[in-house]
Tab-separated table of C-alpha atoms in Angstrom:
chain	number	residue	atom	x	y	z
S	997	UNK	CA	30.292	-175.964	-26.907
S	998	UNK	CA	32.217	-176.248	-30.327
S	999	UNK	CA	32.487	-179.673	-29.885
S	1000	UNK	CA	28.745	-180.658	-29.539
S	1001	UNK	CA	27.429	-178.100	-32.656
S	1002	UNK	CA	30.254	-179.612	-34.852
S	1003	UNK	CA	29.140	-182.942	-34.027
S	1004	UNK	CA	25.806	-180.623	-36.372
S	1005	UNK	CA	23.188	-180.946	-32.855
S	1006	UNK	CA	20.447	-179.016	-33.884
S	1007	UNK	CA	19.649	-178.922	-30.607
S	1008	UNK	CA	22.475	-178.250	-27.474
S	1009	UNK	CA	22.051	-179.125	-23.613
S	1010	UNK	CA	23.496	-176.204	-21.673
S	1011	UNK	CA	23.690	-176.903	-17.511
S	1012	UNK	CA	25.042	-173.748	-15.447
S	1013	UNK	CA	27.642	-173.019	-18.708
S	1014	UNK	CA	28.260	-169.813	-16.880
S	1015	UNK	CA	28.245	-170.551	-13.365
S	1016	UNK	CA	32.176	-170.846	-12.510
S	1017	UNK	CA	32.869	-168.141	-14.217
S	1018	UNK	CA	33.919	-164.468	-13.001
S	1019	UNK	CA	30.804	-162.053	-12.785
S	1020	UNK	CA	31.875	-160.003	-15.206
S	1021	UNK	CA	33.248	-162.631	-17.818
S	1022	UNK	CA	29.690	-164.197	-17.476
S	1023	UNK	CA	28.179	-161.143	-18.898
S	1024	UNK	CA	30.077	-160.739	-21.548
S	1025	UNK	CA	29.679	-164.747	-21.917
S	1026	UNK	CA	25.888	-164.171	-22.237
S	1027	UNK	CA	25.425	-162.291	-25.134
S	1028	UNK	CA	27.965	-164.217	-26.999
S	1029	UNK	CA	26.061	-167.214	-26.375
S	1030	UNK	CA	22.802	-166.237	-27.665
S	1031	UNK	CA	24.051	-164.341	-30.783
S	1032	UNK	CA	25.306	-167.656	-31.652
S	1033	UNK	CA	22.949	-169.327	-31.017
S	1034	UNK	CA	20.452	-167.159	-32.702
S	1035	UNK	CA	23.220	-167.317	-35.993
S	1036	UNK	CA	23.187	-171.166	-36.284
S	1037	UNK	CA	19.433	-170.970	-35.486
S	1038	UNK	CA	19.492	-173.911	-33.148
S	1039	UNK	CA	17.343	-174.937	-29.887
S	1040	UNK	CA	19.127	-174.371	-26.547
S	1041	UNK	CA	18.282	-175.845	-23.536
S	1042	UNK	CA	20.121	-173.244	-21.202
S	1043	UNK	CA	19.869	-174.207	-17.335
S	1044	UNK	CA	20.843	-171.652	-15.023
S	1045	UNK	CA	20.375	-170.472	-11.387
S	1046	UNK	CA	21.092	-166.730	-12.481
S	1047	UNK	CA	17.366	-165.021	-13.179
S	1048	UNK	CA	18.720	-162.230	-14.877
S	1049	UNK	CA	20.685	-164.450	-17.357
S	1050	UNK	CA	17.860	-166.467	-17.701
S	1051	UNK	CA	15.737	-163.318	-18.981
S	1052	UNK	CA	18.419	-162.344	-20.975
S	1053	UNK	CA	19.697	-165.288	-23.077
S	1054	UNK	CA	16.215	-167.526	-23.212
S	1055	UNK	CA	12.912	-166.682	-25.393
S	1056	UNK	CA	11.225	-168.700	-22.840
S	1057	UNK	CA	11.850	-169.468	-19.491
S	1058	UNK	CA	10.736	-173.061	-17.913
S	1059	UNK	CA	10.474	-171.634	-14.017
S	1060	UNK	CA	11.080	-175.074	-12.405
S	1061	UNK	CA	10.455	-175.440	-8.283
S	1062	UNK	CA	10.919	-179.064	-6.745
S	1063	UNK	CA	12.091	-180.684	-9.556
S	1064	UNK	CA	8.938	-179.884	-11.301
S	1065	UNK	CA	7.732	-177.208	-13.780
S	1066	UNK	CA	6.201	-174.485	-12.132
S	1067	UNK	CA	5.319	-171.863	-14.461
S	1068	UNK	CA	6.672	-171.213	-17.775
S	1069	UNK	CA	6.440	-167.747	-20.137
S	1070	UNK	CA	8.405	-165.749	-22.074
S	1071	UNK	CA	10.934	-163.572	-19.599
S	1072	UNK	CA	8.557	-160.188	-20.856
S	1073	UNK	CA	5.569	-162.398	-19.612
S	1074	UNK	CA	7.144	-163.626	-16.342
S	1075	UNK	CA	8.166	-160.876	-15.678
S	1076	UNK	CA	5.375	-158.116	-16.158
S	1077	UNK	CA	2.845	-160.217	-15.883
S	1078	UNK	CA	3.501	-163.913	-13.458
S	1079	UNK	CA	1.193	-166.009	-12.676
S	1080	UNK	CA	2.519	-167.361	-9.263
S	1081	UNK	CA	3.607	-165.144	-6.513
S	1082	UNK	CA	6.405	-167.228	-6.724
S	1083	UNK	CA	7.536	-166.415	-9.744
S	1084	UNK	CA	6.787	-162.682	-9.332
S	1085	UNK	CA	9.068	-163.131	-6.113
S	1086	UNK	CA	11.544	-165.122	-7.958
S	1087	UNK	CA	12.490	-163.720	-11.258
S	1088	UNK	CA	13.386	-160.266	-10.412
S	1089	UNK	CA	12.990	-158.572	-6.872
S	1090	UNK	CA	9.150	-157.537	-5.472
S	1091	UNK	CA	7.800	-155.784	-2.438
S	1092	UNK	CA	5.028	-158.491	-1.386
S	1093	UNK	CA	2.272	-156.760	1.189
S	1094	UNK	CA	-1.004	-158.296	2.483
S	1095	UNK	CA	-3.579	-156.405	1.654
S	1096	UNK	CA	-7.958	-156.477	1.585
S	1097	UNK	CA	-9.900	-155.731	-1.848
S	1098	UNK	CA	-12.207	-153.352	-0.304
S	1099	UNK	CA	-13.825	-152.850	-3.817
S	1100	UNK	CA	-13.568	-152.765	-7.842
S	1101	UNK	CA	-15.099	-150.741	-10.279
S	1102	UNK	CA	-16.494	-152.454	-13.450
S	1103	UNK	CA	-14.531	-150.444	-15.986
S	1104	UNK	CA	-11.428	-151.007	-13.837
S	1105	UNK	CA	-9.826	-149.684	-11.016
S	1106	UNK	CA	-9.177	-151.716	-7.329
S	1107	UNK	CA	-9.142	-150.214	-4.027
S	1108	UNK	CA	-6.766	-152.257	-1.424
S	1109	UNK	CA	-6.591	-151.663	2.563
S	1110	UNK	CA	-2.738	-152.481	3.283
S	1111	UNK	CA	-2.201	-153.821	7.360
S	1112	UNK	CA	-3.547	-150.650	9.809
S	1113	UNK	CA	-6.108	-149.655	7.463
S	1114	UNK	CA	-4.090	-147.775	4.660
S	1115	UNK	CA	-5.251	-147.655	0.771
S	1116	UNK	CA	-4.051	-148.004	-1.836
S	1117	UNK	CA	-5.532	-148.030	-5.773
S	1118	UNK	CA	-4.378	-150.550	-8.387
S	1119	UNK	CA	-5.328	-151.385	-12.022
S	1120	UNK	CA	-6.803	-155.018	-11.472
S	1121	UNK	CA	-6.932	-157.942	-9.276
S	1122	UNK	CA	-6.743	-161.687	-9.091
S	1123	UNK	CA	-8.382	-161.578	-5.433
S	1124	UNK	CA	-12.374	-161.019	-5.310
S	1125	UNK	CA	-13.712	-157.904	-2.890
S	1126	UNK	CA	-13.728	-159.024	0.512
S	1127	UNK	CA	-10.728	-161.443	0.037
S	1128	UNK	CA	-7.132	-161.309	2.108
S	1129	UNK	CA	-4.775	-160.801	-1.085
S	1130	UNK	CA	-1.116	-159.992	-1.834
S	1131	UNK	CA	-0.102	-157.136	-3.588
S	1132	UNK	CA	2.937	-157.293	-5.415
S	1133	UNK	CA	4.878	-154.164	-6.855
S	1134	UNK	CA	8.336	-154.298	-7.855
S	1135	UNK	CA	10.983	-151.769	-6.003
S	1136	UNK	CA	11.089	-149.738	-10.068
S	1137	UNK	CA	7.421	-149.195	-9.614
S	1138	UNK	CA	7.321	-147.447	-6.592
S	1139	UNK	CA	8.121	-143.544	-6.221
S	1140	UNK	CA	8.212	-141.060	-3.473
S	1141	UNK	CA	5.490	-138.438	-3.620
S	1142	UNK	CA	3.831	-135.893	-1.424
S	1143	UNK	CA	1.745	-137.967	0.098
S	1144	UNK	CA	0.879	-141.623	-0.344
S	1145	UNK	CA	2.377	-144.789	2.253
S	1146	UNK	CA	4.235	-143.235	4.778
S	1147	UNK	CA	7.405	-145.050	5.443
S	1148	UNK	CA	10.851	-144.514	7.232
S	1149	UNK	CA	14.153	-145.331	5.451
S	1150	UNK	CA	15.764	-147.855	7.153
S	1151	UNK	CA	18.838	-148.360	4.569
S	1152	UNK	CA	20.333	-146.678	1.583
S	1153	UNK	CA	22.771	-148.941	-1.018
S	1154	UNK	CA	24.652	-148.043	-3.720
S	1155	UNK	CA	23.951	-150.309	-6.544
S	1156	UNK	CA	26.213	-148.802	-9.282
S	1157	UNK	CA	23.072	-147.263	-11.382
S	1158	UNK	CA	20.945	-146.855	-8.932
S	1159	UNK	CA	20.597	-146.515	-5.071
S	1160	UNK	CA	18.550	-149.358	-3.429
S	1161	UNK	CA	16.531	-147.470	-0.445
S	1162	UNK	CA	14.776	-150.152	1.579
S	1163	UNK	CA	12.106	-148.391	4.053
S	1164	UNK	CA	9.596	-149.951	6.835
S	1165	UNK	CA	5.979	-148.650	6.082
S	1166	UNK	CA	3.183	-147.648	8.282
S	1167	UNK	CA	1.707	-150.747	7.038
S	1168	UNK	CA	4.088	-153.193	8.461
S	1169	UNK	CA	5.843	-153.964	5.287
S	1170	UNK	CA	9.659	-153.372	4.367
S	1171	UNK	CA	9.278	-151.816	0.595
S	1172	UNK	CA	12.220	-151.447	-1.372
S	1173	UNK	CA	12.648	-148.399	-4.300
S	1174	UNK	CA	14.950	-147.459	-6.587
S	1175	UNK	CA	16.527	-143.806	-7.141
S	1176	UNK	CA	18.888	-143.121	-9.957
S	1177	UNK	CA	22.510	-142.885	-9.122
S	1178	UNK	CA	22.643	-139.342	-9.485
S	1179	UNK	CA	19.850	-137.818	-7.412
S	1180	UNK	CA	19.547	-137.120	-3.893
S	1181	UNK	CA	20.031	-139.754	-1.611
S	1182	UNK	CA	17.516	-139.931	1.302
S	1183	UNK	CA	18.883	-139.597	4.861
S	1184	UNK	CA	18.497	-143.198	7.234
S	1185	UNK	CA	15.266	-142.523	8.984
S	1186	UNK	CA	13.860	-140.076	6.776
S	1187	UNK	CA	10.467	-140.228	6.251
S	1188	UNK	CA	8.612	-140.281	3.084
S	1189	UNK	CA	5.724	-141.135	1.151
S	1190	UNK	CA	5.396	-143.919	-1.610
S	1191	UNK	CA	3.001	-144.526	-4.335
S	1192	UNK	CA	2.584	-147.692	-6.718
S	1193	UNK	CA	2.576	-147.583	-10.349
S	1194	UNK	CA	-0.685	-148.586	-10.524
S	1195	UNK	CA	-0.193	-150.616	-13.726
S	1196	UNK	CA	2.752	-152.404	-12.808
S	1197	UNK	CA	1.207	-153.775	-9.619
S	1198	UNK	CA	0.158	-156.871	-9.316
S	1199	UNK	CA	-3.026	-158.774	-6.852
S	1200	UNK	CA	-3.112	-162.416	-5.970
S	1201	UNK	CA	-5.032	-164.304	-4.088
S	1202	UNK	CA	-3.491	-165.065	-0.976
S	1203	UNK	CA	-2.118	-168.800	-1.202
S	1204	UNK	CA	-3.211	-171.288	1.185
S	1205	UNK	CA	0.037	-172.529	2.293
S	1206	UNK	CA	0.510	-168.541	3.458
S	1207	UNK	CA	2.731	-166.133	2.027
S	1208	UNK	CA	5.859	-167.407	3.616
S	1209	UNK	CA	5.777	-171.221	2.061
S	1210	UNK	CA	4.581	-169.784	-0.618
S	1211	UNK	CA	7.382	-167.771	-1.689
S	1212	UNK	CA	10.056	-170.315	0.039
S	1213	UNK	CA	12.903	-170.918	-1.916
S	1214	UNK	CA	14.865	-174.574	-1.327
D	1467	UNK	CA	28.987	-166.849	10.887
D	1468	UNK	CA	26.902	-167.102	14.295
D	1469	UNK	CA	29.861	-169.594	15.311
D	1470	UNK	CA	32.466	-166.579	14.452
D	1471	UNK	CA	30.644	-163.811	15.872
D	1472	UNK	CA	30.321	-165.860	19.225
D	1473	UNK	CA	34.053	-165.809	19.669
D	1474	UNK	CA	34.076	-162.145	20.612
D	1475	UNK	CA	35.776	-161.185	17.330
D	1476	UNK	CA	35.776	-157.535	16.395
D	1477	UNK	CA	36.803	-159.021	12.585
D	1478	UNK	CA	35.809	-160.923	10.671
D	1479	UNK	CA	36.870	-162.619	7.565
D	1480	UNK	CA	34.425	-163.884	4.917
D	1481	UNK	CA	35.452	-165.830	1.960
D	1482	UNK	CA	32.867	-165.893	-1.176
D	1483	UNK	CA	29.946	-166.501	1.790
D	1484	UNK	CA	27.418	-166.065	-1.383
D	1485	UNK	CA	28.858	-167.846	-3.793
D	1486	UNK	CA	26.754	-171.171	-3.686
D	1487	UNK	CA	23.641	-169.467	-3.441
D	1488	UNK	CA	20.462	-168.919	-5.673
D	1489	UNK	CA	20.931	-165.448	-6.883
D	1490	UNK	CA	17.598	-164.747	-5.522
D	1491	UNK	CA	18.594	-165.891	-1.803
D	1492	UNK	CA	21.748	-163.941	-2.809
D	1493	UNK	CA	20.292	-160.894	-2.600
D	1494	UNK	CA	18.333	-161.440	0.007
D	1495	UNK	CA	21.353	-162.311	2.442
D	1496	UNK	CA	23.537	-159.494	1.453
D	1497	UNK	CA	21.427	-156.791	3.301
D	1498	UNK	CA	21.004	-159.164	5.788
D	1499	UNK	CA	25.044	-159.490	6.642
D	1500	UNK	CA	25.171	-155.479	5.618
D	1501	UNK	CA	22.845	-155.025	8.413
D	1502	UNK	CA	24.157	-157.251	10.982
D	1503	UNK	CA	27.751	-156.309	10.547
D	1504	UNK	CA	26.699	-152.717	11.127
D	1505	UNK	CA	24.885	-153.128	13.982
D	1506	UNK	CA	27.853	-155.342	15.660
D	1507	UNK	CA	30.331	-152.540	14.510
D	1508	UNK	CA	32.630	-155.025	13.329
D	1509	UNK	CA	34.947	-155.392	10.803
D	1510	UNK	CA	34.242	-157.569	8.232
D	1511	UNK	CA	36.619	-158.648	4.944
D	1512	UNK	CA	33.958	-160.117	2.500
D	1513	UNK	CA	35.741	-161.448	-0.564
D	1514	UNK	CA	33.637	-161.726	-3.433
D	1515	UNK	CA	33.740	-162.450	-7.388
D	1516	UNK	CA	30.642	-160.366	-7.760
D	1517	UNK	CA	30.596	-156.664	-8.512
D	1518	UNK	CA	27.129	-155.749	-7.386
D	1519	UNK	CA	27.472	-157.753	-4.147
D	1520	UNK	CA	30.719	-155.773	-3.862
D	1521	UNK	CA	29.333	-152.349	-4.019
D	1522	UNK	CA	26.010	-153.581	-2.454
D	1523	UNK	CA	27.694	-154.843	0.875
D	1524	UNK	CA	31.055	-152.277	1.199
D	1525	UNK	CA	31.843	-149.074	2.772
D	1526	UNK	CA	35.360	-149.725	0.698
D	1527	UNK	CA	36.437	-151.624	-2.038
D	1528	UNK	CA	39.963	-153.246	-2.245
D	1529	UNK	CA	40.145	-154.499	-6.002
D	1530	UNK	CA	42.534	-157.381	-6.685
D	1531	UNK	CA	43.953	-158.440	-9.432
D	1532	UNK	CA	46.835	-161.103	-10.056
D	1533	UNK	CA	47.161	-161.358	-6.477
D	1534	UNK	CA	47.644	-157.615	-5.869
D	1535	UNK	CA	45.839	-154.576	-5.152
D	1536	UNK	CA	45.067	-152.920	-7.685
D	1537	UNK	CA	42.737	-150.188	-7.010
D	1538	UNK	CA	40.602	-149.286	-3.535
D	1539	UNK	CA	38.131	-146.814	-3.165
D	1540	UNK	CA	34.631	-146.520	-1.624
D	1541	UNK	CA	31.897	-147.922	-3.998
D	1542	UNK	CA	30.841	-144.862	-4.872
D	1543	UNK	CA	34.322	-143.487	-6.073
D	1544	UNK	CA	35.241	-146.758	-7.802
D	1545	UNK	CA	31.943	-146.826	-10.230
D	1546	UNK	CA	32.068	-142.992	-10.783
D	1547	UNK	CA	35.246	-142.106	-10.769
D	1548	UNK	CA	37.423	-145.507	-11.248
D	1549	UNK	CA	41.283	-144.650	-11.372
D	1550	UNK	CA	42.244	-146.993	-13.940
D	1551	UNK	CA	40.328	-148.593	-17.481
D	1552	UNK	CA	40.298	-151.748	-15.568
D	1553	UNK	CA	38.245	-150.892	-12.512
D	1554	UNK	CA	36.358	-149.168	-15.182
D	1555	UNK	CA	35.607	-151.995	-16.656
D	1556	UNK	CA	35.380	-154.428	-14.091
D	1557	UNK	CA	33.111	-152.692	-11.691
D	1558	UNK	CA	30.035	-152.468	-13.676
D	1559	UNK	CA	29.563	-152.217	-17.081
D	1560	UNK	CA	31.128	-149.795	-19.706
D	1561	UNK	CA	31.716	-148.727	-23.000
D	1562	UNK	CA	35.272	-148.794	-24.111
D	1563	UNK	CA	35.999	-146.106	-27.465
D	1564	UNK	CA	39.421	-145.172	-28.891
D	1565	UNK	CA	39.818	-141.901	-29.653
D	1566	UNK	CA	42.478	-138.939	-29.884
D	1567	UNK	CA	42.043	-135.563	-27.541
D	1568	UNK	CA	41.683	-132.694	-30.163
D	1569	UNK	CA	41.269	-129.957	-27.877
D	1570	UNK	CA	40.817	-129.068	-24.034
D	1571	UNK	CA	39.510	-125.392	-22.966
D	1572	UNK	CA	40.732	-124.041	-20.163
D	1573	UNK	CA	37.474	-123.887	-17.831
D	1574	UNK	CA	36.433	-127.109	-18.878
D	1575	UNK	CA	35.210	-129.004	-21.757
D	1576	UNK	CA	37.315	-131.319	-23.969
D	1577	UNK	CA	36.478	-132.056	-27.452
D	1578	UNK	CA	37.897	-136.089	-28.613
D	1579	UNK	CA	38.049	-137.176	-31.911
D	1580	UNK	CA	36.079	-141.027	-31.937
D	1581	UNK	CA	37.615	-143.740	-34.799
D	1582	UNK	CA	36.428	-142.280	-38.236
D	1583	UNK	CA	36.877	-139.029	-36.983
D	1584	UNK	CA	33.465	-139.018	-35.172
D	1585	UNK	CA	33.658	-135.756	-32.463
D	1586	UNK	CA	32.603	-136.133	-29.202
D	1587	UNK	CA	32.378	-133.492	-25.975
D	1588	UNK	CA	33.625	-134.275	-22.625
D	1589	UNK	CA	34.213	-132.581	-19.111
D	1590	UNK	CA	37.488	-133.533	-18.605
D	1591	UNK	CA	40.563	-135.649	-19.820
D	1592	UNK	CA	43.445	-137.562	-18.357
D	1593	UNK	CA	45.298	-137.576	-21.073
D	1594	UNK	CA	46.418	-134.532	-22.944
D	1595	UNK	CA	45.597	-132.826	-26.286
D	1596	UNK	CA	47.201	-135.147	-29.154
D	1597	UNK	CA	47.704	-138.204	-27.485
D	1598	UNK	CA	45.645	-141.316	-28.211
D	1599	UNK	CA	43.178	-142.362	-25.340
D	1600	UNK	CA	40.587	-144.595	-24.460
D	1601	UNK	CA	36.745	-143.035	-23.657
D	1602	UNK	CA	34.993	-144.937	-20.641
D	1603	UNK	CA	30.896	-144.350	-21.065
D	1604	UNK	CA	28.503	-146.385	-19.030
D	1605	UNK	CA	25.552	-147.797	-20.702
D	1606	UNK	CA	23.126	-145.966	-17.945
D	1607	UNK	CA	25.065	-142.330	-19.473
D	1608	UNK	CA	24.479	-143.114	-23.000
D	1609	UNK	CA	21.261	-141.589	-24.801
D	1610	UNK	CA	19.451	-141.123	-28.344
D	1611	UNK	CA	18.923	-137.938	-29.762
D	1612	UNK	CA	17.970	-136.468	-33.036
D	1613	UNK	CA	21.870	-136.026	-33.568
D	1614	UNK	CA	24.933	-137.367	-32.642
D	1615	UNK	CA	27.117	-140.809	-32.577
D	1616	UNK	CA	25.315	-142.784	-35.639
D	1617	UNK	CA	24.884	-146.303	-34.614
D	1618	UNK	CA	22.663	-149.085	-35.740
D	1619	UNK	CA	21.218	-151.577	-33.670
D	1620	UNK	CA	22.215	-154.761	-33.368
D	1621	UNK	CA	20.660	-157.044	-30.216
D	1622	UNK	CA	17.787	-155.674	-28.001
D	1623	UNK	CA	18.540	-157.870	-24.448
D	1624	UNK	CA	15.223	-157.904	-22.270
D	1625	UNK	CA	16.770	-157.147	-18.782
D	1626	UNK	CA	13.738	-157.212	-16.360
D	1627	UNK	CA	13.754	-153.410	-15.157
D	1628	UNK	CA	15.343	-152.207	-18.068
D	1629	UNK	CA	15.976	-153.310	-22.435
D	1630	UNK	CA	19.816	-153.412	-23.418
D	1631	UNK	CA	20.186	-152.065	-26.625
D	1632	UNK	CA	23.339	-153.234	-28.408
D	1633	UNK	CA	24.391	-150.968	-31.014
D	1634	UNK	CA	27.453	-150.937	-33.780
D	1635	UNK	CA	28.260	-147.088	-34.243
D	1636	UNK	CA	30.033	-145.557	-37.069
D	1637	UNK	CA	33.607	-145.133	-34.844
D	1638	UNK	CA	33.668	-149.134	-35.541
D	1639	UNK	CA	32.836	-149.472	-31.241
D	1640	UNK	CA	30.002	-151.647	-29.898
D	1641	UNK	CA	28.061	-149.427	-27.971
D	1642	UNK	CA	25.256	-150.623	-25.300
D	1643	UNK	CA	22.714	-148.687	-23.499
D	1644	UNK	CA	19.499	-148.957	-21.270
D	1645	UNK	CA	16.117	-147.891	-21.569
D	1646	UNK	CA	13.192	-148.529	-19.433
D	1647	UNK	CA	11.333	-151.473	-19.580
D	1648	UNK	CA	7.845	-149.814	-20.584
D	1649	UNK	CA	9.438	-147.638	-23.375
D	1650	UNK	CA	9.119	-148.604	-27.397
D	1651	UNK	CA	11.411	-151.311	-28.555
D	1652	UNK	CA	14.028	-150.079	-30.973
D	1653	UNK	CA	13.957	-152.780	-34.330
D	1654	UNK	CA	17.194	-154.416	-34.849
D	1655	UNK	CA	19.033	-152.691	-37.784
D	1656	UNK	CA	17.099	-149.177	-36.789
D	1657	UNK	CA	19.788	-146.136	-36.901
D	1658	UNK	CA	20.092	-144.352	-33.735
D	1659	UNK	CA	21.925	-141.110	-32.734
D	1660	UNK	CA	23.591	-141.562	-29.657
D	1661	UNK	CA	24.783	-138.767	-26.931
D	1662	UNK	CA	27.255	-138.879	-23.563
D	1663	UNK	CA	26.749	-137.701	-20.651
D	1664	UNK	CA	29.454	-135.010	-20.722
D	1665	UNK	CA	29.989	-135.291	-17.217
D	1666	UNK	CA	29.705	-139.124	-16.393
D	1667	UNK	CA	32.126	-139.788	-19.004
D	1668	UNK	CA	35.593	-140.871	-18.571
D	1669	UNK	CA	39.049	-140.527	-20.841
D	1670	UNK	CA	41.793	-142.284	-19.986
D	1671	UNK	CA	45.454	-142.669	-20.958
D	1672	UNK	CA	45.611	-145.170	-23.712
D	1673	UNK	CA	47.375	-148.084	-21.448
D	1674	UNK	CA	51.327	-148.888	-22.899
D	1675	UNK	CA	49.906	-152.656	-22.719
D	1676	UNK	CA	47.335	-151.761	-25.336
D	1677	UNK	CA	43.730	-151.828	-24.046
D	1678	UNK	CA	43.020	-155.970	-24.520
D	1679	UNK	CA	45.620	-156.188	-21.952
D	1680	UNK	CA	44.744	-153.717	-19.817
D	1681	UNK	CA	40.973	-155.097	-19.157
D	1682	UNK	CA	41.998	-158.750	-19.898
D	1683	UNK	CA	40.331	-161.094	-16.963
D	1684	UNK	CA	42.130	-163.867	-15.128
């Protein structure tokens, strides 16, 4: 890398620069790179297989599938708010269910039927009333509460800052939430009740190639 | 893996099985070996270069380094109570501070004296009152306040589910922390007060290596 900006590049070609390296090294490795980068005020074309280090190092991210570009955003933008259901799947983790819009209000406000006929209310949607859609919320936008999606937890793992509890829901789906590290960890087979942050969620139309191509990685 | 399990093995050995991978199918297969191993009731030796996938997969840790053991523990144990500044280090992410123990009371509580004589309160110490020692704070323990470490910010890192806030504090340490993704973005150069979790925070022994060597990577 000192090598090609001495040789005064304004603009530098990185491919996987992290990707032999330890876990840990690579995110110290990270940081360095950009603050650089950001000093010398250069362009970098930073390829990586690593989704959180391509949210944290770019200012855009060029989402490529196939060999061609698929969707492209800044990481804030591809990630709150993606375009694709691939790219909501892809950068980032997401609980994808099938769903119904059963109806929308004009000032806002979506009503879904999840598989056996649950509901469930969301901000906005991509899908028209009367369409087969897929909702996507990601496992920090879903909380337990008193009542709401029943589901069983089916695993608890420890992810350092938080526990990962993945559950099967009356609706057929496996959803995934997150619980600080600290709190009470639910028991395997517990069951509990989940709501979406309505906000956070995401509708698309269901693709025509079906949910599993859609989504399919290479 | 099918091929292995075939054999009638009750053990089995798997080196770096992830490595190759997309971190996205990564993921994915982790729970997916997790599960199967469990419901086998095998054994299974998973070597890995990744933390996460560490914790994430393990009911026990066995952390090597220069081809020895160096520390073992369950997950849970290693990230919250790690033995040594390395695994401290190493498993996760933390924030390394010299600093001197001033005092320790005898029901608890230790008060450490940061670089430019910043004070800071603990739970408890391994090393003893006068000695020189090294303060272990994870970037998920590490809040603002109205009061406390001053720090200015340097590098705000969008992480998906959470911002990383990189901070320069007046004890001359780099210190990081989280905060969720839908709260206000603190300006780079802002001054922030910053506050430990008492109890989440570690002091260690200052290592006779000196503590570049002690967290130094292969």
């Amino acid at each position: 890398m000192a090598r090609a900006l001495a040789s005064g590049s304004r603009m530098l070609m990185l491919d996987e620069p992290l990707s032999a390296l330890d876990a840990r090294v690579r995110m110290e490795l990270r940081y360095e790179i950009r603050r650089i980068v950001k000093r010398l005020g250069i362009t970098v074309l930073h390829v990586t297989h690593d989704q959180e280090e391509a949210m944290s190092v770019s200012d855009r991210i060029i989402l490529m599938r196939k060999g061609r570009i698929f969707e492209t955003g800044t990481p804030l933008d591809m990630y709150r708010s993606p375009k694709s259901i691939f790219a909501a799947y892809f950068i980032g983790e997401t609980n994808l269910m099938e769903c119904t819009v059963e109806s929308k209000r004009k000032g806002g406000g979506v009503i879904l039927r999840l598989r056996n006929d649950v509901p469930v209310n969301v901000s906005k949607s991509k899908a028209n009333v009367g369409e087969i859609a897929i909702l996507s919320v990601r496992p920090e936008h879903v909380y337990t509460a008193t009542d709401g999606l029943k589901a069983h937890v089916r695993d608890v793992v420890f992810m350092g800052t938080y526990w990962r509890v993945r559950t099967e829901a009356e609706s057929q789906d496996y959803v995934d939430y997150n619980i600080p590290a600290d709190s009470q960890m639910p028991e395997i087979g517990e069951e509990v009740y989940l709501v979406f942050n309505k906000k956070a969620s995401r509708v698309f139309k269901r693709p025509k190639e079906g949910l599993t191509e859609a989504i399919k990685l290479e």
